[in-house]
Short mmCIF file of C-alpha atoms in Angstrom, two decimals:
data_model
loop_
_atom_site.label_atom_id
_atom_site.label_comp_id
_atom_site.label_asym_id
_atom_site.label_seq_id
_atom_site.Cartn_x
_atom_site.Cartn_y
_atom_site.Cartn_z
CA MET R 963 -13.27 2.90 -21.34
CA VAL R 964 -10.21 5.25 -20.83
CA SER R 965 -6.80 3.73 -20.30
CA PHE R 966 -3.42 4.90 -19.59
CA VAL R 967 -0.09 3.14 -20.08
CA PHE R 968 2.77 3.94 -17.34
CA ASP R 969 6.33 3.31 -17.56
CA ILE R 970 7.71 2.71 -14.21
CA THR R 971 11.56 2.37 -13.27
CA HIS R 972 12.23 1.63 -9.44
CA THR R 973 16.14 1.79 -8.35
CA THR R 974 17.22 0.87 -4.94
CA THR R 975 20.93 0.70 -3.83
CA TYR R 976 22.38 -0.28 -0.56
CA ARG R 977 25.96 0.95 0.40
CA TYR R 978 28.46 -0.33 2.69
CA ALA R 979 31.93 0.72 3.96
CA ARG R 980 33.70 -2.27 2.82
CA PRO R 981 32.61 -5.40 0.91
CA VAL R 982 30.09 -7.46 2.91
CA LYS R 983 28.51 -11.05 2.37
CA LEU R 984 25.18 -10.50 0.79
CA GLY R 985 22.26 -12.67 1.81
CA GLU R 986 18.85 -13.48 0.38
CA HIS R 987 16.61 -10.74 -0.47
CA ARG R 988 12.95 -10.41 -1.11
CA VAL R 989 11.74 -7.82 -3.88
CA MET R 990 8.11 -6.72 -4.01
CA PHE R 991 7.99 -4.19 -6.65
CA ARG R 992 5.92 -5.80 -9.55
CA PRO R 993 2.62 -4.27 -9.88
CA ARG R 994 -0.42 -6.54 -9.06
CA ASP R 995 -2.29 -7.48 -11.95
CA SER R 996 -6.18 -7.56 -12.15
CA HIS R 997 -8.93 -6.62 -14.51
CA ASP R 998 -8.20 -2.98 -14.13
CA LEU R 999 -4.30 -3.12 -14.03
CA ARG R 1000 -2.38 -5.18 -16.61
CA VAL R 1001 1.41 -5.67 -16.50
CA LEU R 1002 2.75 -5.46 -20.12
CA ALA R 1003 6.35 -5.87 -19.62
CA THR R 1004 8.81 -6.25 -16.71
CA ASP R 1005 12.40 -6.69 -15.88
CA LEU R 1006 14.62 -6.92 -12.73
CA GLN R 1007 18.30 -6.24 -12.97
CA VAL R 1008 20.74 -6.84 -9.98
CA THR R 1009 24.34 -5.58 -9.27
CA PRO R 1010 26.30 -7.56 -8.57
CA GLY R 1011 24.69 -10.40 -10.48
CA ALA R 1012 22.19 -12.83 -8.77
CA GLN R 1013 23.09 -16.69 -8.59
CA ASP R 1014 19.51 -17.52 -8.31
CA ILE R 1015 16.15 -15.60 -8.80
CA ARG R 1016 12.77 -17.12 -7.93
CA LEU R 1017 9.43 -15.72 -8.61
CA ILE R 1018 6.83 -16.75 -6.01
CA GLN R 1019 3.28 -15.71 -4.79
CA ASP R 1020 3.10 -14.95 -1.07
CA VAL R 1021 0.51 -15.71 1.20
CA TYR R 1022 -1.41 -12.58 -0.21
CA SER R 1023 -0.89 -13.69 -3.59
CA ASN R 1024 1.68 -10.79 -4.20
CA SER R 1025 4.42 -11.33 -6.63
CA VAL R 1026 7.66 -11.72 -4.88
CA ALA R 1027 11.31 -12.17 -6.54
CA ILE R 1028 13.62 -14.13 -4.14
CA VAL R 1029 17.19 -12.93 -4.97
CA GLN R 1030 20.49 -14.31 -3.89
CA PRO R 1031 23.30 -11.91 -5.06
CA VAL R 1032 26.39 -13.81 -6.27
CA HIS R 1033 29.38 -12.44 -4.31
CA GLU R 1034 30.24 -9.87 -1.74
CA ALA R 1035 30.04 -6.19 -2.78
CA GLN R 1036 30.08 -2.90 -1.35
CA GLU R 1037 26.79 -1.91 -3.32
CA LEU R 1038 23.85 -3.76 -3.77
CA THR R 1039 21.42 -2.28 -6.67
CA PHE R 1040 18.03 -3.45 -7.78
CA VAL R 1041 16.62 -1.62 -11.03
CA CYS R 1042 13.11 -2.88 -11.63
CA THR R 1043 11.22 -1.80 -14.81
CA PHE R 1044 7.59 -2.13 -15.58
CA THR R 1045 5.03 -1.25 -18.19
CA VAL R 1046 1.48 -1.25 -17.03
CA GLU R 1047 -1.83 -0.55 -18.56
CA HIS R 1048 -4.25 1.15 -16.19
CA THR R 1049 -7.97 1.42 -16.85
CA GLY R 1050 -8.71 3.05 -13.45
CA SER R 1051 -11.32 2.27 -10.87
CA ARG R 1052 -14.91 3.58 -10.76
CA ALA R 1053 -15.03 3.36 -6.95
CA LEU R 1054 -17.82 5.98 -6.59
CA ASP R 1055 -20.02 4.51 -9.16
CA LEU R 1056 -20.10 0.63 -8.30
CA PRO R 1057 -23.24 -0.40 -6.85
CA ILE R 1058 -23.24 -1.84 -3.51
CA ASP R 1059 -25.51 -4.99 -2.58
CA ALA R 1060 -28.67 -3.95 -0.98
CA TYR R 1061 -28.04 -5.32 2.50
CA ALA R 1062 -24.62 -3.41 2.75
CA ARG R 1063 -25.68 0.12 1.47
CA HIS R 1064 -26.20 1.48 5.10
CA HIS R 1065 -23.85 1.27 8.14
CA PRO R 1066 -23.90 -1.07 10.20
CA PHE R 1067 -24.06 -4.20 7.96
CA ARG R 1068 -22.81 -7.67 8.34
CA TYR R 1069 -20.74 -9.48 5.79
CA SER R 1070 -22.16 -12.95 4.60
CA ARG R 1071 -21.02 -15.88 6.36
CA GLU R 1072 -18.73 -16.95 3.38
CA ASP R 1073 -17.30 -13.35 3.20
CA ARG R 1074 -16.58 -13.36 6.82
CA VAL R 1075 -14.48 -16.54 6.42
CA ALA R 1076 -12.46 -15.19 3.59
CA LEU R 1077 -11.89 -11.66 5.16
CA ALA R 1078 -11.36 -12.57 8.62
CA HIS R 1079 -7.56 -11.38 8.86
CA TYR R 1080 -8.78 -8.05 7.33
CA LEU R 1081 -11.54 -7.62 9.82
CA ARG R 1082 -9.41 -8.36 12.88
CA PRO R 1083 -7.92 -5.26 14.39
CA TYR R 1084 -4.10 -5.35 14.51
CA TYR R 1085 -3.87 -2.82 17.45
CA LEU R 1086 -6.23 -4.24 19.76
CA LYS R 1087 -5.59 -1.86 22.92
CA GLU R 1088 -6.39 1.09 20.66
CA GLN R 1089 -9.69 -0.01 19.27
CA PRO R 1090 -11.87 1.90 21.89
CA ARG R 1091 -10.60 5.32 20.96
CA LEU R 1092 -10.30 4.46 17.34
CA ARG R 1093 -14.06 3.35 17.41
CA GLN R 1094 -14.87 6.49 19.11
CA TRP R 1095 -13.16 8.75 16.47
CA ALA R 1096 -14.58 6.69 13.73
CA GLN R 1097 -18.00 7.07 14.82
CA THR R 1098 -17.82 10.96 14.31
CA PHE R 1099 -18.29 10.23 10.59
CA LEU R 1100 -21.61 8.53 11.16
CA ASN R 1101 -25.02 10.40 11.01
CA ALA R 1102 -26.07 11.50 14.33
CA GLU R 1103 -29.70 10.85 13.23
CA GLY R 1104 -30.92 8.21 10.71
CA PRO R 1105 -29.07 5.74 8.58
CA THR R 1106 -25.48 6.18 7.29
CA ASP R 1107 -24.43 5.35 3.60
CA SER R 1108 -21.84 2.76 4.13
CA ARG R 1109 -19.63 4.23 1.68
CA GLU R 1110 -19.98 7.77 2.39
CA VAL R 1111 -18.56 7.15 5.98
CA LEU R 1112 -15.34 6.02 4.38
CA VAL R 1113 -15.35 9.04 1.98
CA ARG R 1114 -15.69 11.39 4.97
CA MET R 1115 -13.00 9.68 6.93
CA ASN R 1116 -10.54 9.66 3.76
CA LYS R 1117 -11.21 13.47 3.42
CA ALA R 1118 -10.96 14.28 7.03
CA ILE R 1119 -7.46 12.83 7.22
CA ARG R 1120 -6.23 14.76 4.54
CA ASP R 1121 -7.74 17.85 5.65
CA SER R 1122 -6.90 17.75 9.35
CA MET R 1123 -3.42 16.12 9.01
CA THR R 1124 0.10 17.08 8.03
CA TYR R 1125 2.23 15.00 5.71
CA GLN R 1126 5.89 14.65 7.03
CA VAL R 1127 8.72 12.63 5.39
CA ARG R 1128 10.05 9.81 7.82
CA ASN R 1129 12.74 7.61 6.14
CA GLU R 1130 12.87 5.18 9.34
CA GLU R 1131 11.24 1.86 8.77
CA GLY R 1132 7.82 1.10 10.55
CA VAL R 1133 4.67 2.89 11.13
CA GLN R 1134 3.30 5.02 14.05
CA THR R 1135 0.19 3.50 15.84
CA PRO R 1136 -3.06 4.86 14.84
CA CYS R 1137 -3.35 6.75 18.23
CA GLU R 1138 0.15 8.14 17.76
CA THR R 1139 -1.02 9.53 14.32
CA LEU R 1140 -4.17 11.12 15.97
CA ASP R 1141 -2.14 12.69 18.69
CA LYS R 1142 0.55 14.20 16.28
CA ALA R 1143 -2.02 15.01 13.51
CA SER R 1144 0.93 14.07 11.20
CA GLY R 1145 2.48 11.47 9.47
CA THR R 1146 3.59 9.54 6.22
CA CYS R 1147 1.22 7.85 3.76
CA ARG R 1148 1.79 4.37 5.51
CA ASP R 1149 0.88 6.08 8.95
CA PHE R 1150 -2.50 7.51 7.42
CA ALA R 1151 -3.39 4.48 5.59
CA THR R 1152 -2.60 2.41 8.93
CA LEU R 1153 -5.13 4.82 11.04
CA MET R 1154 -7.75 4.53 8.40
CA ILE R 1155 -7.37 0.76 8.20
CA GLU R 1156 -7.92 0.24 11.91
CA ALA R 1157 -10.49 3.02 12.32
CA ALA R 1158 -12.50 1.18 9.34
CA ARG R 1159 -12.14 -2.19 11.25
CA ALA R 1160 -13.40 -0.56 14.58
CA LEU R 1161 -16.67 0.06 12.46
CA GLY R 1162 -16.83 -3.47 11.18
CA TYR R 1163 -15.30 -2.88 7.75
CA ALA R 1164 -12.71 -5.42 6.01
CA ALA R 1165 -9.71 -3.29 5.22
CA ARG R 1166 -6.12 -4.05 4.02
CA PHE R 1167 -2.89 -1.98 3.44
CA VAL R 1168 -1.66 -1.48 -0.03
CA SER R 1169 1.80 -0.63 -1.28
CA GLY R 1170 2.55 0.67 -4.67
CA TYR R 1171 3.24 3.83 -6.73
CA VAL R 1172 1.33 7.11 -6.93
CA TYR R 1173 1.54 9.28 -10.30
CA GLY R 1174 1.27 13.01 -9.92
CA ALA R 1175 0.49 15.22 -12.91
CA GLU R 1176 1.92 18.12 -11.44
CA LEU R 1177 5.21 16.62 -11.10
CA GLU R 1178 5.53 16.09 -14.85
CA GLN R 1179 8.15 18.52 -15.60
CA ALA R 1180 10.23 17.13 -12.65
CA ASP R 1181 12.75 14.34 -13.09
CA SER R 1182 10.06 11.97 -11.90
CA ALA R 1183 6.20 12.19 -12.04
CA GLY R 1184 5.79 9.42 -9.40
CA ALA R 1185 6.83 7.96 -6.05
CA THR R 1186 6.23 5.05 -3.85
CA HIS R 1187 3.29 5.26 -1.92
CA ALA R 1188 0.80 3.46 0.45
CA TRP R 1189 -2.88 3.60 0.83
CA LEU R 1190 -5.66 1.16 1.80
CA GLN R 1191 -8.73 -0.97 0.25
CA VAL R 1192 -11.79 -1.62 1.93
CA TYR R 1193 -14.23 -4.34 0.98
CA LEU R 1194 -17.94 -3.39 -0.07
CA PRO R 1195 -20.14 -6.34 -0.89
CA GLY R 1196 -21.21 -5.74 -4.73
CA ALA R 1197 -18.46 -3.22 -5.32
CA GLY R 1198 -15.49 -5.24 -4.00
CA TRP R 1199 -12.13 -4.04 -2.84
CA ILE R 1200 -12.45 -0.11 -3.06
CA PRO R 1201 -9.18 1.90 -2.94
CA PHE R 1202 -8.91 4.83 -0.45
CA ASP R 1203 -5.96 7.24 -0.26
CA PRO R 1204 -6.06 9.57 2.84
CA THR R 1205 -2.74 11.06 2.03
CA ASN R 1206 -4.11 12.70 -1.21
CA ASN R 1207 -7.88 12.14 -0.69
CA LEU R 1208 -8.17 10.03 -3.70
CA ILE R 1209 -10.90 7.30 -4.10
CA GLY R 1210 -10.04 4.94 -6.99
CA GLY R 1211 -9.04 6.72 -10.37
CA HIS R 1212 -5.90 5.99 -12.58
CA ASP R 1213 -3.10 7.35 -10.51
CA LEU R 1214 -2.62 4.65 -7.85
CA ILE R 1215 -0.62 1.68 -9.06
CA ARG R 1216 -0.90 -1.13 -6.73
CA VAL R 1217 1.95 -3.78 -5.84
CA GLY R 1218 1.35 -5.42 -2.73
CA VAL R 1219 -1.51 -5.97 -0.36
CA ALA R 1220 -1.33 -7.29 3.28
CA ARG R 1221 -3.14 -6.91 6.82
CA HIS R 1222 -0.52 -4.60 7.96
CA ALA R 1223 2.23 -2.42 6.54
CA SER R 1224 5.05 -4.44 8.00
CA LEU R 1225 3.99 -7.37 5.95
CA ALA R 1226 4.09 -5.63 2.51
CA SER R 1227 7.81 -4.58 2.62
CA PRO R 1228 8.91 -3.73 -0.70
CA LEU R 1229 12.44 -4.85 -0.07
CA SER R 1230 14.10 -6.81 2.74
CA GLY R 1231 17.23 -8.92 3.08
CA THR R 1232 20.19 -9.87 4.98
CA TRP R 1233 24.12 -9.19 5.00
CA THR R 1234 26.71 -10.11 7.13
CA GLY R 1235 29.42 -7.55 8.73
CA ALA R 1236 29.68 -4.84 11.32
CA PRO R 1237 26.74 -2.54 12.12
CA ALA R 1238 28.98 0.31 11.25
CA ASP R 1239 29.54 -1.12 7.57
CA TYR R 1240 26.09 -0.04 6.53
CA LEU R 1241 26.08 3.34 5.14
CA GLY R 1242 22.72 3.61 4.05
CA MET R 1243 20.07 3.26 1.05
CA THR R 1244 18.97 5.31 -1.76
CA VAL R 1245 15.73 4.97 -3.61
CA ASP R 1246 14.72 6.60 -6.83
CA VAL R 1247 11.36 6.16 -8.55
CA GLN R 1248 10.48 7.49 -12.16
CA VAL R 1249 6.85 6.96 -13.45
CA ARG R 1250 5.94 8.14 -17.05
CA LYS R 1251 2.28 8.40 -18.04
CA ARG R 1252 1.30 8.12 -21.75
CA ALA R 1253 -2.16 7.91 -23.22
#
């Protein structure tokens, strides 16, 4: 089995016009361990220093650092460094249980209990249109391979929509993304999640990092990224990246999962001051890959 080691440095800095009182911050940068992704080393540096750092697992079992900065400051910087070993995902080779090989299928009773919040649509009013759009990826005649539906949808989003950088928080609704035929990685992931749910699949949002070999000569060969996972019985959670038309592989390094993008924010927190005091935020991500 081929594996790669990635060195990741993620730096985020908040800037203010004058010293402000800094409240508690939640940091979700640490990659999510599993059989295919192992965290070998991790470090978190906060400037100014923190009087308390607590590590917890949230309701989705994501690793979260709760940080309380020690005093007022005009800048607040988080530097997170990780070394991970990634064996990749054989997403297209894993066998699917016989009863789920063709669409539609019904999850087992126990699976439906565990997957309930990933089956339930987040945008209820948009479901009729999303279902109509999602059904275009089914075979008009005869059975449809349950994984092939998702492969087609993943590729169609990549081929028919334009990626556009948007620094504002939040995501477009799925129908907004369909209407605009453009969006960010989190918009494309949200669209595919809701479309998959409209067809009866359990799907969840994933935040993390993506490595791009074509960027190796640049200052950074990686970036923060968002994609999704769909649960297929027998194969488990399969990663789909509609922004890049990736399915599994080595280049997606997951950090957090949730039923919606708003629940997997990499960094959030509070501060006390006038609205005009906030000058903005900068983010720098560097990912180095070594065999």
